[in-house]
Short mmCIF file of C-alpha atoms in Angstrom, two decimals:
data_model
loop_
_atom_site.label_atom_id
_atom_site.label_comp_id
_atom_site.label_asym_id
_atom_site.label_seq_id
_atom_site.Cartn_x
_atom_site.Cartn_y
_atom_site.Cartn_z
CA UNK H 126 3.70 -21.15 15.05
CA UNK H 127 2.32 -22.72 11.90
CA UNK H 128 1.51 -19.77 9.63
CA UNK H 129 -0.39 -19.91 6.34
CA UNK H 130 0.15 -16.88 4.10
CA UNK H 131 -2.38 -16.52 1.30
CA UNK H 132 -0.37 -14.87 -1.46
CA UNK H 133 3.20 -14.36 -0.37
CA UNK H 134 4.82 -13.54 -3.72
CA UNK H 135 3.77 -9.94 -4.38
CA UNK H 136 4.96 -6.78 -2.65
CA UNK H 137 4.70 -7.31 1.11
CA UNK H 138 4.28 -11.10 1.08
CA UNK H 139 7.94 -12.05 0.55
CA UNK H 140 8.94 -9.78 3.42
CA UNK H 141 6.37 -11.49 5.66
CA UNK H 142 7.63 -14.92 4.66
CA UNK H 143 11.28 -14.04 5.28
CA UNK H 144 10.59 -12.38 8.64
CA UNK H 145 8.38 -15.24 9.86
CA UNK H 146 11.04 -17.80 8.96
CA UNK H 147 13.69 -15.67 10.66
CA UNK H 148 11.60 -15.76 13.84
CA UNK H 149 11.38 -19.54 13.76
CA UNK H 150 7.86 -20.10 12.43
CA UNK H 151 6.75 -22.88 10.09
CA UNK H 152 5.46 -21.07 6.99
CA UNK H 153 3.18 -22.25 4.21
CA UNK H 154 2.27 -20.06 1.23
CA UNK H 155 -0.76 -20.58 -0.98
CA UNK H 156 -0.95 -18.99 -4.43
CA UNK H 157 -1.26 -19.72 -8.13
CA UNK H 158 2.48 -20.15 -8.55
CA UNK H 159 2.62 -17.63 -11.39
CA UNK H 160 4.90 -15.16 -9.60
CA UNK H 161 6.69 -17.62 -7.39
CA UNK H 162 9.82 -16.12 -5.94
CA UNK H 163 12.62 -18.13 -4.40
CA UNK H 164 11.25 -19.14 -1.01
CA UNK H 165 13.43 -19.54 2.07
CA UNK H 166 14.38 -23.09 2.94
CA UNK H 167 11.64 -25.00 4.66
CA UNK H 168 8.71 -22.93 3.35
CA UNK H 169 5.90 -25.11 2.02
CA UNK H 170 4.22 -24.01 -1.21
CA UNK H 171 0.59 -25.00 -1.87
CA UNK H 172 -0.83 -24.20 -5.29
CA UNK H 173 -4.40 -23.21 -6.07
CA UNK H 174 -6.53 -20.40 -7.46
CA UNK H 175 -8.98 -18.29 -5.46
CA UNK H 176 -10.44 -16.84 -8.67
CA UNK H 177 -11.69 -20.23 -9.79
CA UNK H 178 -12.29 -21.49 -6.26
CA UNK H 179 -9.57 -24.14 -6.43
CA UNK H 180 -8.73 -24.52 -2.72
CA UNK H 181 -8.22 -28.29 -2.66
CA UNK H 182 -4.61 -28.04 -1.48
CA UNK H 183 -5.75 -26.27 1.71
CA UNK H 184 -8.05 -29.06 2.84
CA UNK H 185 -7.13 -31.50 5.57
CA UNK H 186 -4.42 -29.29 7.09
CA UNK H 187 -4.21 -27.08 10.17
CA UNK H 188 -2.50 -23.78 11.02
CA UNK H 189 -2.29 -21.54 14.06
CA UNK H 190 -2.89 -18.38 12.04
CA UNK H 191 -3.83 -17.45 8.47
CA UNK H 192 -2.62 -14.17 6.93
CA UNK H 193 -4.63 -13.02 3.93
CA UNK H 194 -2.46 -10.62 1.92
CA UNK H 195 -3.94 -9.97 -1.56
CA UNK H 196 -7.72 -10.19 -1.20
CA UNK H 197 -9.96 -7.45 -2.58
CA UNK H 198 -12.95 -9.71 -3.22
CA UNK H 199 -15.33 -10.81 -0.42
CA UNK H 200 -16.04 -14.09 -2.23
CA UNK H 201 -12.40 -15.08 -1.76
CA UNK H 202 -12.65 -14.62 2.01
CA UNK H 203 -15.92 -16.55 2.12
CA UNK H 204 -14.47 -19.47 0.17
CA UNK H 205 -11.37 -19.62 2.35
CA UNK H 206 -13.49 -19.25 5.48
CA UNK H 207 -15.58 -22.26 4.53
CA UNK H 208 -12.40 -24.35 4.26
CA UNK H 209 -10.33 -22.94 7.13
CA UNK H 210 -12.78 -21.81 9.83
CA UNK H 211 -12.22 -25.05 11.74
CA UNK H 212 -8.62 -25.50 10.65
CA UNK H 213 -7.00 -22.30 11.94
CA UNK H 214 -7.15 -20.48 15.26
CA UNK H 215 -6.83 -16.90 14.01
CA UNK H 216 -7.16 -14.85 10.84
CA UNK H 217 -5.20 -11.70 9.90
CA UNK H 218 -6.76 -9.75 7.05
CA UNK H 219 -4.83 -7.10 5.14
CA UNK H 220 -7.35 -4.40 4.26
CA UNK H 221 -6.78 -0.74 3.29
CA UNK H 222 -7.47 2.82 4.40
CA UNK H 223 -9.55 3.05 1.20
CA UNK H 224 -12.42 1.54 3.21
CA UNK H 225 -12.91 5.06 4.63
CA UNK H 226 -13.75 6.49 1.20
CA UNK H 227 -13.94 10.27 1.55
CA UNK H 228 -13.92 10.74 5.32
CA UNK H 229 -15.11 13.93 6.97
CA UNK H 230 -11.94 14.21 9.03
CA UNK H 231 -8.74 12.29 9.82
CA UNK H 232 -10.15 8.80 10.49
CA UNK H 233 -9.40 6.48 13.35
CA UNK H 234 -10.53 2.86 13.37
CA UNK H 235 -14.10 3.77 14.39
CA UNK H 236 -14.78 5.96 11.33
CA UNK H 237 -17.57 4.82 8.94
CA UNK H 238 -16.48 2.60 6.07
CA UNK H 239 -17.66 2.40 2.48
CA UNK H 240 -20.97 0.66 1.79
CA UNK H 241 -21.92 -1.36 -1.28
CA UNK H 242 -24.52 0.67 -3.18
CA UNK H 243 -24.46 -0.81 -6.66
CA UNK H 244 -27.05 -3.21 -8.09
CA UNK H 245 -26.16 -6.86 -7.94
CA UNK H 246 -24.64 -9.13 -5.33
CA UNK H 247 -20.98 -8.29 -4.61
CA UNK H 248 -20.47 -11.89 -3.52
CA UNK H 249 -20.81 -12.87 -7.18
CA UNK H 250 -17.70 -10.89 -8.13
CA UNK H 251 -14.89 -13.35 -8.74
CA UNK H 252 -11.99 -11.11 -9.70
CA UNK H 253 -10.79 -7.56 -9.09
CA UNK H 254 -10.31 -5.72 -12.38
CA UNK H 255 -10.21 -2.21 -13.80
CA UNK H 256 -13.98 -2.46 -14.18
CA UNK H 257 -14.55 -2.47 -10.42
CA UNK H 258 -11.58 -0.43 -9.25
CA UNK H 259 -13.89 2.36 -8.06
CA UNK H 260 -15.49 -0.22 -5.74
CA UNK H 261 -12.18 -1.12 -4.10
CA UNK H 262 -12.98 0.43 -0.71
CA UNK H 263 -16.47 -1.04 -0.51
CA UNK H 264 -15.26 -4.49 -1.56
CA UNK H 265 -12.49 -4.42 1.03
CA UNK H 266 -14.99 -3.40 3.71
CA UNK H 267 -17.20 -6.34 2.76
CA UNK H 268 -14.15 -8.61 2.83
CA UNK H 269 -13.41 -7.44 6.37
CA UNK H 270 -16.93 -8.46 7.40
CA UNK H 271 -16.52 -11.88 5.83
CA UNK H 272 -13.29 -12.41 7.77
CA UNK H 273 -15.02 -11.51 11.04
CA UNK H 274 -17.96 -13.75 10.14
CA UNK H 275 -15.79 -16.86 9.72
CA UNK H 276 -13.38 -16.05 12.56
CA UNK H 277 -15.51 -14.18 15.13
CA UNK H 278 -13.44 -12.46 17.84
CA UNK H 279 -10.34 -14.05 16.27
CA UNK H 280 -9.79 -11.67 13.36
CA UNK H 281 -7.13 -8.97 13.15
CA UNK H 282 -7.85 -6.40 10.44
CA UNK H 283 -4.92 -4.26 9.31
CA UNK H 284 -5.67 -1.18 7.20
CA UNK H 285 -2.46 0.02 5.54
CA UNK H 286 -1.97 3.35 3.92
CA UNK H 287 0.27 3.77 0.86
CA UNK H 288 2.87 1.01 0.99
CA UNK H 289 6.34 1.95 -0.32
CA UNK H 290 9.90 0.71 -0.60
CA UNK H 291 11.76 -1.97 -2.56
CA UNK H 292 9.50 -4.23 -4.70
CA UNK H 293 6.90 -1.44 -5.13
CA UNK H 294 5.13 -1.88 -8.46
CA UNK H 295 2.90 1.22 -8.49
CA UNK H 296 5.73 3.81 -8.31
CA UNK H 297 4.02 6.55 -6.34
CA UNK H 298 6.90 6.83 -3.87
CA UNK H 299 9.42 5.58 -6.42
CA UNK H 300 8.53 8.49 -8.70
CA UNK H 301 9.78 10.98 -6.13
CA UNK H 302 12.87 8.94 -5.26
CA UNK H 303 13.92 8.61 -8.89
CA UNK H 304 12.94 12.15 -9.83
CA UNK H 305 14.94 13.70 -7.01
CA UNK H 306 17.87 11.39 -7.70
CA UNK H 307 17.87 12.67 -11.29
CA UNK H 308 18.40 16.22 -10.04
CA UNK H 309 17.62 19.60 -11.54
CA UNK H 310 14.46 21.62 -10.97
CA UNK H 311 11.72 19.46 -9.44
CA UNK H 312 8.04 20.39 -9.67
CA UNK H 313 6.57 20.03 -6.16
CA UNK H 314 2.84 20.20 -5.47
CA UNK H 315 0.76 22.59 -3.41
CA UNK H 316 1.73 23.99 -0.06
CA UNK H 317 4.87 22.52 1.54
CA UNK H 318 2.88 22.01 4.74
CA UNK H 319 0.26 19.73 3.11
CA UNK H 320 0.29 16.31 4.84
CA UNK H 321 1.62 13.04 3.42
CA UNK H 322 1.75 9.49 4.78
CA UNK H 323 3.52 6.29 3.71
CA UNK H 324 4.63 3.02 5.28
CA UNK H 325 7.62 0.92 4.30
CA UNK H 326 6.48 -2.52 3.12
CA UNK H 327 8.99 -4.16 5.45
CA UNK H 328 7.70 -2.29 8.50
CA UNK H 329 4.18 -3.35 7.61
CA UNK H 330 5.15 -6.97 6.90
CA UNK H 331 7.18 -7.41 10.06
CA UNK H 332 4.54 -5.84 12.29
CA UNK H 333 1.90 -8.07 10.68
CA UNK H 334 3.89 -11.14 11.73
CA UNK H 335 4.27 -9.77 15.26
CA UNK H 336 0.52 -9.14 15.40
CA UNK H 337 -0.04 -12.73 14.29
CA UNK H 338 2.20 -13.85 17.14
CA UNK H 339 0.36 -11.70 19.66
CA UNK H 340 -3.05 -12.87 18.47
CA UNK H 341 -4.57 -9.47 19.13
CA UNK H 342 -8.00 -9.14 17.47
CA UNK H 343 -9.49 -5.87 16.26
CA UNK H 344 -8.99 -3.21 13.61
CA UNK H 345 -5.74 -1.26 13.22
CA UNK H 346 -4.79 1.56 10.85
CA UNK H 347 -1.24 1.05 9.63
CA UNK H 348 0.55 3.88 7.93
CA UNK H 349 3.28 6.29 8.94
CA UNK H 350 5.26 7.96 10.17
CA UNK H 351 4.64 8.16 13.90
CA UNK H 352 3.93 11.92 13.82
CA UNK H 353 2.44 14.20 11.18
CA UNK H 354 4.64 14.56 8.10
CA UNK H 355 4.35 17.30 5.50
CA UNK H 356 4.93 16.78 1.80
CA UNK H 357 7.99 19.04 2.15
CA UNK H 358 9.41 16.89 4.94
CA UNK H 359 8.89 13.84 2.75
CA UNK H 360 10.59 15.33 -0.31
CA UNK H 361 13.47 16.96 1.59
CA UNK H 362 13.96 13.68 3.44
CA UNK H 363 14.25 11.86 0.12
CA UNK H 364 16.68 14.51 -1.15
CA UNK H 365 18.88 14.06 1.91
CA UNK H 366 19.17 10.35 1.12
CA UNK H 367 19.77 10.81 -2.62
CA UNK H 368 23.13 10.12 -4.20
CA UNK H 369 22.20 12.05 -7.33
CA UNK H 370 22.71 15.63 -8.51
CA UNK H 371 23.38 17.93 -5.56
CA UNK H 372 21.84 20.79 -7.55
CA UNK H 373 18.28 19.64 -6.90
CA UNK H 374 15.93 22.64 -6.74
CA UNK H 375 12.37 22.34 -5.49
CA UNK H 376 9.78 24.63 -7.09
CA UNK H 377 6.46 24.64 -5.23
CA UNK H 378 3.47 25.18 -7.51
CA UNK H 379 0.09 25.92 -5.97
CA UNK H 380 -2.93 23.66 -6.30
CA UNK H 381 -4.94 26.14 -8.36
CA UNK H 382 -2.23 26.42 -11.02
CA UNK H 383 -1.76 22.65 -11.15
CA UNK H 384 -5.51 22.18 -11.63
CA UNK H 385 -5.51 24.72 -14.47
CA UNK H 386 -2.66 22.80 -16.09
CA UNK H 387 -4.63 19.54 -15.66
CA UNK H 388 -1.99 18.10 -13.36
CA UNK H 389 -3.82 15.60 -11.19
CA UNK H 390 -3.15 15.08 -7.49
CA UNK H 391 -2.13 11.59 -6.41
CA UNK H 392 -1.52 10.27 -9.95
CA UNK H 393 0.54 13.05 -11.60
CA UNK H 394 1.74 14.35 -8.23
CA UNK H 395 1.96 11.17 -6.15
CA UNK H 396 1.41 11.11 -2.37
CA UNK H 397 -0.26 14.55 -2.46
CA UNK H 398 -3.89 15.51 -2.00
CA UNK H 399 -4.68 19.24 -1.76
CA UNK H 400 -6.84 20.65 1.02
CA UNK H 401 -10.43 20.60 -0.16
CA UNK H 402 -10.06 17.34 -2.05
CA UNK H 403 -12.74 14.96 -0.70
CA UNK H 404 -10.09 12.30 -0.02
CA UNK H 405 -7.58 14.66 1.63
CA UNK H 406 -8.18 13.36 5.20
CA UNK H 407 -6.71 9.98 4.24
CA UNK H 408 -3.32 11.72 4.34
CA UNK H 409 -3.81 12.18 8.09
CA UNK H 410 -4.87 8.71 9.20
CA UNK H 411 -4.70 8.20 12.96
CA UNK H 412 -2.32 5.38 13.85
CA UNK H 413 -1.99 5.62 17.63
CA UNK H 414 -3.68 2.26 18.16
CA UNK H 415 -1.18 0.44 15.92
CA UNK H 416 1.78 2.21 17.52
CA UNK H 417 0.52 1.13 20.94
CA UNK H 418 0.36 -2.42 19.53
CA UNK H 419 4.00 -2.32 18.48
CA UNK H 420 4.12 -0.81 14.97
CA UNK H 421 7.59 0.66 14.39
CA UNK H 422 9.15 2.59 11.52
CA UNK H 423 12.57 2.57 9.92
CA UNK H 424 13.96 6.00 8.94
CA UNK H 425 12.60 7.62 5.78
CA UNK H 426 16.19 7.98 4.56
CA UNK H 427 16.63 4.20 4.72
CA UNK H 428 13.45 3.60 2.73
CA UNK H 429 14.42 6.20 0.13
CA UNK H 430 18.01 5.00 -0.26
CA UNK H 431 17.10 1.31 -0.50
CA UNK H 432 14.26 2.02 -2.91
CA UNK H 433 16.53 3.77 -5.39
CA UNK H 434 19.16 1.04 -5.00
CA UNK H 435 16.53 -1.61 -5.77
CA UNK H 436 15.04 0.37 -8.67
CA UNK H 437 18.42 0.66 -10.36
CA UNK H 438 18.66 -3.13 -10.51
CA UNK H 439 15.54 -3.35 -12.72
CA UNK H 440 15.57 -3.53 -16.50
CA UNK H 441 15.96 -0.33 -18.49
CA UNK H 442 12.51 -0.88 -20.00
CA UNK H 443 10.96 -0.94 -16.53
CA UNK H 444 12.96 2.03 -15.27
CA UNK H 445 11.98 4.24 -18.20
CA UNK H 446 8.25 3.60 -17.78
CA UNK H 447 7.21 4.73 -14.33
CA UNK H 448 3.61 3.94 -13.47
CA UNK H 449 2.92 7.20 -11.62
CA UNK H 450 4.01 10.82 -11.80
CA UNK H 451 4.59 13.33 -14.58
CA UNK H 452 6.61 12.41 -17.64
CA UNK H 453 9.83 14.48 -17.79
CA UNK H 454 8.72 16.49 -20.82
CA UNK H 455 5.39 17.30 -19.21
CA UNK H 456 7.10 18.47 -16.03
CA UNK H 457 9.26 20.81 -18.09
CA UNK H 458 6.14 22.24 -19.77
CA UNK H 459 4.34 22.91 -16.49
CA UNK H 460 7.41 24.49 -14.90
CA UNK H 461 7.86 26.74 -17.93
CA UNK H 462 4.23 27.83 -17.71
CA UNK H 463 4.64 28.53 -13.99
CA UNK H 464 7.69 30.71 -14.55
CA UNK H 465 6.00 32.52 -17.46
CA UNK H 466 2.84 33.47 -15.60
CA UNK H 467 2.14 37.19 -15.09
CA UNK H 468 4.00 38.53 -12.08
CA UNK H 469 6.31 35.52 -11.72
CA UNK H 470 9.59 36.40 -10.08
CA UNK H 471 8.48 39.89 -9.06
#
């Protein structure tokens, strides 16, 4: 097939490009060229800018399928739709489980999505910034609608959960991999049975290409693993794959104590949302539809091992400034407070 990948140089994009080439497809990537990685031989690179609306390099060409990787702005989908609606047969849009907002229960693909409730026309937003980060779910939901508008009955919408593995630049999974690899006493959040979900970027990227091949329209949640996973299973699975200190000790600290210590779920304690948190059901996304459509998962141990191997190749400056999780000195403080509480150890 002739595949156009909008983006292609971030987290999942390079994996999509490599896998599509491996399977014999003709691949074109379109992006600003600011983070251009070394592309496989034969991949065409078109340069432009969706922020400014510079799509000239897309005009006058044709593809079998378009895969939109980075969009969080409905205007971007509209602009591309105006250019490509008659120049491509199908459209695959990478959305997010954040479209569900704070669901009432574990959502499947039919659950209600976020609605735009703010003043002003969201189609006037040109760029996703910190100023509209709280609107992420609503903007993605609007972007989904734009995709379906321009490619009716020919759109595949993929809603990933937390994407992890090599190339991750938000560090939520990487925090746990590096922390456990460092060894010693590890502060672990809440109840060991609390749920957690992640998907390896390569599993997501490769399945996205296979969905493009199949041409199956519709909406699909895409996270993992196949069956329910607890936060303890996640962390013990990472420990089993670690090559670090064998004296790792997990200390489970309850949600109430963490809240009193101002330790935040998801940011300070990545991948964890306590029961009662309005967003907690997004840790139990239903993925049966995607599995039936061919989504597969590599072992957690493989993801953990290859993530730490990749992370150790980065610069020292990058490795010492994780973008999620507790700083080491803060973890020590919270653990000391936990052990010093009245009745501890009795």
